[in-house]
mmCIF file of C-alpha atoms and ligand atoms in Angstrom:
data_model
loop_
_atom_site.group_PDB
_atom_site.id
_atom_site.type_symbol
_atom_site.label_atom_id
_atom_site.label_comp_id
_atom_site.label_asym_id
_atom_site.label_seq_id
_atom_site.Cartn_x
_atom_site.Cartn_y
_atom_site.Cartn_z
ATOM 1 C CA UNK C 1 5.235 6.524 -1.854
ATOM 2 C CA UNK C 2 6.768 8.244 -4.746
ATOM 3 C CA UNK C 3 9.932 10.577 -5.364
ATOM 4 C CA UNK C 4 13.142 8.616 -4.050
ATOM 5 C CA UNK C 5 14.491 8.437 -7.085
ATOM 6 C CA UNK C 6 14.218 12.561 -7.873
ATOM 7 C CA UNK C 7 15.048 12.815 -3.864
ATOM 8 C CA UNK C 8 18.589 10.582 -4.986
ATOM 9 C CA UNK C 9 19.230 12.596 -7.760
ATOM 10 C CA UNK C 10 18.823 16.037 -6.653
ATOM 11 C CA UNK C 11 22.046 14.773 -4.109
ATOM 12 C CA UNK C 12 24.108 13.292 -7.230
ATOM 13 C CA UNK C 13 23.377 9.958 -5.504
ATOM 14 C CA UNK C 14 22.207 6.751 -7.259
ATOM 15 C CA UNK C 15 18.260 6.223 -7.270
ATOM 16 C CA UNK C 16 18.795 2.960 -4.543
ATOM 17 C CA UNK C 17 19.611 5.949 -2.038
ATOM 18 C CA UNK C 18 16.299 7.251 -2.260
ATOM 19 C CA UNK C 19 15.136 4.143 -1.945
ATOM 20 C CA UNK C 20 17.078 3.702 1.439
ATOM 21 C CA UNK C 21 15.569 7.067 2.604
ATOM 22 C CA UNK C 22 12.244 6.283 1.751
ATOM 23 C CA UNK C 23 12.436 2.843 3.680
ATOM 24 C CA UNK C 24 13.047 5.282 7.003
ATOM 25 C CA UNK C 25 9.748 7.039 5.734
ATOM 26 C CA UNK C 26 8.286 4.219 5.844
ATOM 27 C CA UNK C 27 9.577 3.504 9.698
ATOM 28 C CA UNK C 28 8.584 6.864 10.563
ATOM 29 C CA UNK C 29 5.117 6.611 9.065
ATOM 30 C CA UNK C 30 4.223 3.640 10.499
ATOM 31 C CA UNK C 31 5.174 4.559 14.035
ATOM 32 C CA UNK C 32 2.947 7.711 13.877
ATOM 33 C CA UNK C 33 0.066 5.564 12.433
ATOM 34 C CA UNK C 34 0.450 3.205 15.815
ATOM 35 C CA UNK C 35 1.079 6.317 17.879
ATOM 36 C CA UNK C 36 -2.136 7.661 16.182
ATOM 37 C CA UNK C 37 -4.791 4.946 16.127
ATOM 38 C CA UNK C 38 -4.988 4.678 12.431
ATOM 39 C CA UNK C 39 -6.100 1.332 12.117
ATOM 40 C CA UNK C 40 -5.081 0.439 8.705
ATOM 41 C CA UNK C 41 -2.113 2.057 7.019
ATOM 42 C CA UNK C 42 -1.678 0.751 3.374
ATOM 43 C CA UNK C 43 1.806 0.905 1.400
ATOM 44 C CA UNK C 44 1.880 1.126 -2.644
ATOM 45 C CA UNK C 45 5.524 -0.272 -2.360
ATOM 46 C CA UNK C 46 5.959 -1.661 -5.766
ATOM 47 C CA UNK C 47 3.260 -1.896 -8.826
ATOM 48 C CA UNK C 48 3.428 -4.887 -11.602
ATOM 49 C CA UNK C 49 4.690 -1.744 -13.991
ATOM 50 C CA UNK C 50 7.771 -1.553 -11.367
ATOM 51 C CA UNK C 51 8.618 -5.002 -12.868
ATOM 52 C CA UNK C 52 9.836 -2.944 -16.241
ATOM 53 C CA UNK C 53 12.535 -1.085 -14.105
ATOM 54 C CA UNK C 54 16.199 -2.144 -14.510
ATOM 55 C CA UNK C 55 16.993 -5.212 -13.346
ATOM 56 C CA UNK C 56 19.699 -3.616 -10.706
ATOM 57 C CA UNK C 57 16.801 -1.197 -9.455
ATOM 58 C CA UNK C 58 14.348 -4.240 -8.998
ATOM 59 C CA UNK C 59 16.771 -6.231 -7.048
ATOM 60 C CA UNK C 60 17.966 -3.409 -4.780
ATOM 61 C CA UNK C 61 14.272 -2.777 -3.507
ATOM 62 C CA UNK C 62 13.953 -6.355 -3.355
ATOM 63 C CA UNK C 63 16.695 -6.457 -1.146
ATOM 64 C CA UNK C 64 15.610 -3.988 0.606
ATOM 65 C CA UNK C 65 12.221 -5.014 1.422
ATOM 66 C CA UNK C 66 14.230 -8.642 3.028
ATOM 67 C CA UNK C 67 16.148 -6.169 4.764
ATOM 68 C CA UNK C 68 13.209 -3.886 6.009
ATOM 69 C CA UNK C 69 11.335 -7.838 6.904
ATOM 70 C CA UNK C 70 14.264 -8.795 8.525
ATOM 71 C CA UNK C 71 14.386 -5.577 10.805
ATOM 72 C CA UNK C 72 10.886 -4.731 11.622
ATOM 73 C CA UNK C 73 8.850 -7.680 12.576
ATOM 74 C CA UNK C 74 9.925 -7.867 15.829
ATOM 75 C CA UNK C 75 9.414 -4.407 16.641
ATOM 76 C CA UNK C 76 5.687 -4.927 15.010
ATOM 77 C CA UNK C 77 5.692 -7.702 17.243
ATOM 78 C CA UNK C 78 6.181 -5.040 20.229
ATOM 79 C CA UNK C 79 3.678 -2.323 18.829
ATOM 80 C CA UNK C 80 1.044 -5.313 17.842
ATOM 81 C CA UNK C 81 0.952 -4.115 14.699
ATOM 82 C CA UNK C 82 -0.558 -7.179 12.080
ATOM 83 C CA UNK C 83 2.094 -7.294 8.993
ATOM 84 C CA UNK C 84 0.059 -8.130 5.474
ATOM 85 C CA UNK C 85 1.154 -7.883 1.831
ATOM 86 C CA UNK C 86 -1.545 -7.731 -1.084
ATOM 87 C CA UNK C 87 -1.186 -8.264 -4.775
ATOM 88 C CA UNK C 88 0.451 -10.982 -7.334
ATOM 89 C CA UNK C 89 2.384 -12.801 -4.911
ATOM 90 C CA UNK C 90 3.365 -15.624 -7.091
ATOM 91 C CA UNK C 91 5.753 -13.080 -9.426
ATOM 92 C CA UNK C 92 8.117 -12.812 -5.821
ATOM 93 C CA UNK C 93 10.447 -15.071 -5.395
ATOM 94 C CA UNK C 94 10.333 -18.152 -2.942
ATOM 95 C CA UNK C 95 12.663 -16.524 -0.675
ATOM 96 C CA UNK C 96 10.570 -12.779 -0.270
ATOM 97 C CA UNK C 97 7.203 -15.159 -0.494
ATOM 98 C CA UNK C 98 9.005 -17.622 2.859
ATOM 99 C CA UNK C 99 10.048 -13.893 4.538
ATOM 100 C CA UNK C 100 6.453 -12.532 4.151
ATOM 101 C CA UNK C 101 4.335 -15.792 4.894
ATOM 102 C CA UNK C 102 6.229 -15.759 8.273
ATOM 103 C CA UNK C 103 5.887 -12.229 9.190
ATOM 104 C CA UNK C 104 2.351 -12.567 8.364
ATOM 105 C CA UNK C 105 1.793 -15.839 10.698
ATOM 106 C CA UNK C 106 4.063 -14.129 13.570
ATOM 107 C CA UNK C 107 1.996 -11.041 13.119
ATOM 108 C CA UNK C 108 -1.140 -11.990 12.162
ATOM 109 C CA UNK C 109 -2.924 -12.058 15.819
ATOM 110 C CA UNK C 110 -2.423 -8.758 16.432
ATOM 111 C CA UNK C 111 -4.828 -6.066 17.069
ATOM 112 C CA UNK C 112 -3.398 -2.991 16.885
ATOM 113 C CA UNK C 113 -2.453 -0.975 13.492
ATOM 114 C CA UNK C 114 -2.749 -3.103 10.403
ATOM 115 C CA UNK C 115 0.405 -2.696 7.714
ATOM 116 C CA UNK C 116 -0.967 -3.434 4.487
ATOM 117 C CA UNK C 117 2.156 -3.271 1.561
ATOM 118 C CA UNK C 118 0.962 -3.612 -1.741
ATOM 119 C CA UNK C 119 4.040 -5.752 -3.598
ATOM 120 C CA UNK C 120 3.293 -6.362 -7.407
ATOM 121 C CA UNK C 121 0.418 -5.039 -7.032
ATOM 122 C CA UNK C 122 -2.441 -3.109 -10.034
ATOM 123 C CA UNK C 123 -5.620 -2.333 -9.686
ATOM 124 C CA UNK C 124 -6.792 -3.406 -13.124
ATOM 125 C CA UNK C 125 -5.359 -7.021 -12.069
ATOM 126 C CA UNK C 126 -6.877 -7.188 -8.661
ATOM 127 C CA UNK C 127 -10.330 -6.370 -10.450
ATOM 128 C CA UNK C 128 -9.964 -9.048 -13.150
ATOM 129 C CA UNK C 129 -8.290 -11.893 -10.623
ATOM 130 C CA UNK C 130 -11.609 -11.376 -8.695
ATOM 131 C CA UNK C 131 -14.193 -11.574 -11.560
ATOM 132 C CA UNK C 132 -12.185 -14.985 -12.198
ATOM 133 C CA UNK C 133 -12.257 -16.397 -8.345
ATOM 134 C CA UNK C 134 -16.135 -15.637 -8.683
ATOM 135 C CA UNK C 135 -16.399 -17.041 -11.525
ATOM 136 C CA UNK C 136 -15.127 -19.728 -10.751
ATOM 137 C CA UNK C 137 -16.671 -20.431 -7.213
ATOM 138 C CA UNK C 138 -20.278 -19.375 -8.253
ATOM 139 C CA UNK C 139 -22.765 -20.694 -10.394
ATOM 140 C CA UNK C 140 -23.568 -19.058 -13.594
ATOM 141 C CA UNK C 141 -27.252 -18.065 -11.568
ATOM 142 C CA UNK C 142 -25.371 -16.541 -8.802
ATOM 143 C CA UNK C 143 -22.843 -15.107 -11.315
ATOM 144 C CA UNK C 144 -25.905 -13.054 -12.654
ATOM 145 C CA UNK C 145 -26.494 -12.110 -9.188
ATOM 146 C CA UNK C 146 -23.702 -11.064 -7.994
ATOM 147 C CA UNK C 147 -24.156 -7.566 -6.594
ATOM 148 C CA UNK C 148 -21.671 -4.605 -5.995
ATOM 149 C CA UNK C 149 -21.318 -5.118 -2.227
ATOM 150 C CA UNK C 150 -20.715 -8.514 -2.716
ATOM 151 C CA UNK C 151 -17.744 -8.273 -5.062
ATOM 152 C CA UNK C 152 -15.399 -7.093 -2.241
ATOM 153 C CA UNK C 153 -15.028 -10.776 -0.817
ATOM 154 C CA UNK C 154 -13.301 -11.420 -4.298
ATOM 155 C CA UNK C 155 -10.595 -8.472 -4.256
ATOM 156 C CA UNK C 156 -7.324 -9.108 -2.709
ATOM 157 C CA UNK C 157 -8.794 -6.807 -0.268
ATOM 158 C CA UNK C 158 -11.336 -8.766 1.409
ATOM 159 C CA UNK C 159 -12.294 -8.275 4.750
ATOM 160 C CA UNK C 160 -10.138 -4.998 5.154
ATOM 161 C CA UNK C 161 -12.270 -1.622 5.265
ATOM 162 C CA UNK C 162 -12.228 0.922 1.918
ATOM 163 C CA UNK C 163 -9.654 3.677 2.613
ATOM 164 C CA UNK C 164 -11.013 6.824 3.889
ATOM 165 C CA UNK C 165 -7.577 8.703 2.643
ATOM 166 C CA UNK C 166 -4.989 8.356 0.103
ATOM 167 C CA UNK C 167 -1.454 10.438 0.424
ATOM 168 C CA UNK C 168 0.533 10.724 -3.139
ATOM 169 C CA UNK C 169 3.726 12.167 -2.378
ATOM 170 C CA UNK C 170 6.608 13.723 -5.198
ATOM 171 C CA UNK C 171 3.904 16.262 -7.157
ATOM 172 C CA UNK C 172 2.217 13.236 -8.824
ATOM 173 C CA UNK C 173 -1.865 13.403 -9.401
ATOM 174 C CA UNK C 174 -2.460 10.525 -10.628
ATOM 175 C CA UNK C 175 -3.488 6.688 -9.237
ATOM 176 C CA UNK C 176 -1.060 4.882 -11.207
ATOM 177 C CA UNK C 177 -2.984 1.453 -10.875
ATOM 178 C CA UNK C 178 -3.419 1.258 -7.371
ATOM 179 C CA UNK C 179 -6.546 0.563 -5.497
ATOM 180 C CA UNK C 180 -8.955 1.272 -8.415
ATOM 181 C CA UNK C 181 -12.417 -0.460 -6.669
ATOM 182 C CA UNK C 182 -11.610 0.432 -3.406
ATOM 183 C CA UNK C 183 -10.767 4.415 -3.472
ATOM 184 C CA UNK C 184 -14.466 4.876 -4.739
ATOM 185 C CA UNK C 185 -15.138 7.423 -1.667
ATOM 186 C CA UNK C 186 -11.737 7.660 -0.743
ATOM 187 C CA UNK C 187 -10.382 11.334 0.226
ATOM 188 C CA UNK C 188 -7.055 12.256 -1.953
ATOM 189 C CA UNK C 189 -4.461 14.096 -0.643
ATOM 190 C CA UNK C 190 -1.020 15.740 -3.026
ATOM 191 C CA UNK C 191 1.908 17.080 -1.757
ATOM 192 C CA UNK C 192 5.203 17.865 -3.633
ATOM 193 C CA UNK C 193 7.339 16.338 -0.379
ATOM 194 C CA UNK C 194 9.201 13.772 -1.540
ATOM 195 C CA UNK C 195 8.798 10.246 -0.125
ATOM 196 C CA UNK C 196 11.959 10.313 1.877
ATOM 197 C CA UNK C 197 11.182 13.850 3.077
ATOM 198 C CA UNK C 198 7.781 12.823 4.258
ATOM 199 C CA UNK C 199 7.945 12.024 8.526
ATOM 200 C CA UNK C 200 5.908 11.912 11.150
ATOM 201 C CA UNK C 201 4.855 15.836 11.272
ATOM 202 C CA UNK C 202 4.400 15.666 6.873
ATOM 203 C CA UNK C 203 2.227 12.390 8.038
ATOM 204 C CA UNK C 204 0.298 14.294 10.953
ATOM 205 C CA UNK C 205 -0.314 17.640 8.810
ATOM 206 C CA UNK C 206 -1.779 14.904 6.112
ATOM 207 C CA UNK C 207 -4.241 13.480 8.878
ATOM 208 C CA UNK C 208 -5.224 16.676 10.358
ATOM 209 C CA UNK C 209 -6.322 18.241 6.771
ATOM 210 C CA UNK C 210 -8.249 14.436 6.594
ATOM 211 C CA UNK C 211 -9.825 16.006 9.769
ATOM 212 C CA UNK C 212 -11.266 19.096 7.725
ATOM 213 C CA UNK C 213 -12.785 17.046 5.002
ATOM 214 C CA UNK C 214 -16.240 17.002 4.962
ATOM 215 C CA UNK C 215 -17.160 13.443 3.224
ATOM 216 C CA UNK C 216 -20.992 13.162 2.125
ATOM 217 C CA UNK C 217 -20.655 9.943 -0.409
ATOM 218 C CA UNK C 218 -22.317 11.781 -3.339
ATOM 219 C CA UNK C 219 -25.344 12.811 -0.800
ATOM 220 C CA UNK C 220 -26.466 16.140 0.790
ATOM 221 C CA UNK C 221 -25.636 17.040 4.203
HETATM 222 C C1 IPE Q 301 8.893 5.496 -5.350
HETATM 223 O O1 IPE Q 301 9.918 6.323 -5.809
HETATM 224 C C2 IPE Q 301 9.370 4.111 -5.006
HETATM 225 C C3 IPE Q 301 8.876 3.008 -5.850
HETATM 226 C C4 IPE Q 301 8.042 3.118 -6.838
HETATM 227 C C5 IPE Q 301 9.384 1.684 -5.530
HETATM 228 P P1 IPE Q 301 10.321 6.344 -7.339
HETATM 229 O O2 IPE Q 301 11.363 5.322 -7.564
HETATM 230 O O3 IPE Q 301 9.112 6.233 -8.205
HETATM 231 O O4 IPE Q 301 10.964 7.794 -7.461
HETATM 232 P P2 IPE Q 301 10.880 8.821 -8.695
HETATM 233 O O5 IPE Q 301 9.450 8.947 -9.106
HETATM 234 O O6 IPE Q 301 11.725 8.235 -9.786
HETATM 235 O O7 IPE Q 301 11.441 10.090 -8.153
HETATM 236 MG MG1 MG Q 302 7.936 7.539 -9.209
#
């Protein structure tokens, strides 16, 4: 979800406004995923580099994700949707860590569209935190034998399926750190919309050219 800040500026308003915007983006994008069937919709809300914003930038989208918490679990509640957040929980404070342990208990029977947010999240750290859990839980035998397939159980991302698409909004082409393992096969999509400019028919045009892609996982058809 990139581009509130340029989406702020381009209005002479201060980058939290973007911010704001994106957050009904965010509302928007998730309701089409539920209205949609998409099973899993995954949010790269804030990356460990985020941490090296300002201070006053940092807390603002802390705040807002208490607000956006605060607002929406009910109404996930009411569209079953299952509320999880991924990545290097133990740099958020107690009081985001108490708001997202609860949403994720309320939520977490659920069966409808799973709402993955990424918060502190990198790639490169997910990777290494999982060579250290199996280090740690396997012998150095089963170390040695540890094969690909295996070494999802160790990622943050364990039990959830590798996505099939990735949208990168603001003109960006790059990764940035996110999902480095897991977007292996994963279909890439760039648009210059910025995040708060990107609804539910920027979100539906992204799913229907999903449709078109022909994915053959490096084999012939
Ligand atoms: C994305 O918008 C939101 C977060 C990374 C939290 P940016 O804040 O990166 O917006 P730009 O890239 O400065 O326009
Ligand atoms: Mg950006």
């Amino acid at each position: 979800m990139d581009g509130n800040g340029r989406w702020a500026k381009a209005r002479g308003k201060e980058r939290i406004f973007g911010h704001i915007e994106g957050a009904e983006s965010v509302r928007a994008c998730l309701e089409a995923a539920v209205e949609d069937g998409v099973k899993y919709l995954s949010l790269y809300a804030f990356s460990e580099e985020n941490w090296g914003r300002p201070q006053a930038e940092v807390n603002g989208l802390m705040e807002l994700l208490i607000k956006y918490i605060q607002e929406e679990i009910d109404n996930m509640m009411s569209h079953h949707v299952r509320f999880v957040v991924l990545g290097h929980r133990e740099r958020l404070s107690e009081k985001v860590n108490a708001l997202i342990d609860e949403g994720m208990a309320k939520t977490a029977s659920n069966d409808g569209t799973t709402l993955i947010v990424f918060l502190s999240y990198s790639g490169k750290w997910d990777i290494l935190q999982a060579m250290k859990k199996a280090a740690c839980e396997l012998s150095p035998e089963q170390f040695q034998a540890l094969e690909i397939k295996d070494f999802d159980r160790y990622l943050v991302t364990a039990g959830i399926p590798d996505p099939d698409f990735l949208i990168r909004t603001s003109g960006e082409l790059r990764i940035s750190n996110y999902l480095l393992w897991q977007t292996a096969y994963t279909e890439f999509y760039f648009t210059d919309t910025l995040w708060p400019d990107f609804r539910k028919p920027q979100f539906r045009e992204a799913l229907a050219e999903y449709a078109r892609r022909d994915r053959r996982y490096g084999k012939v058809k």
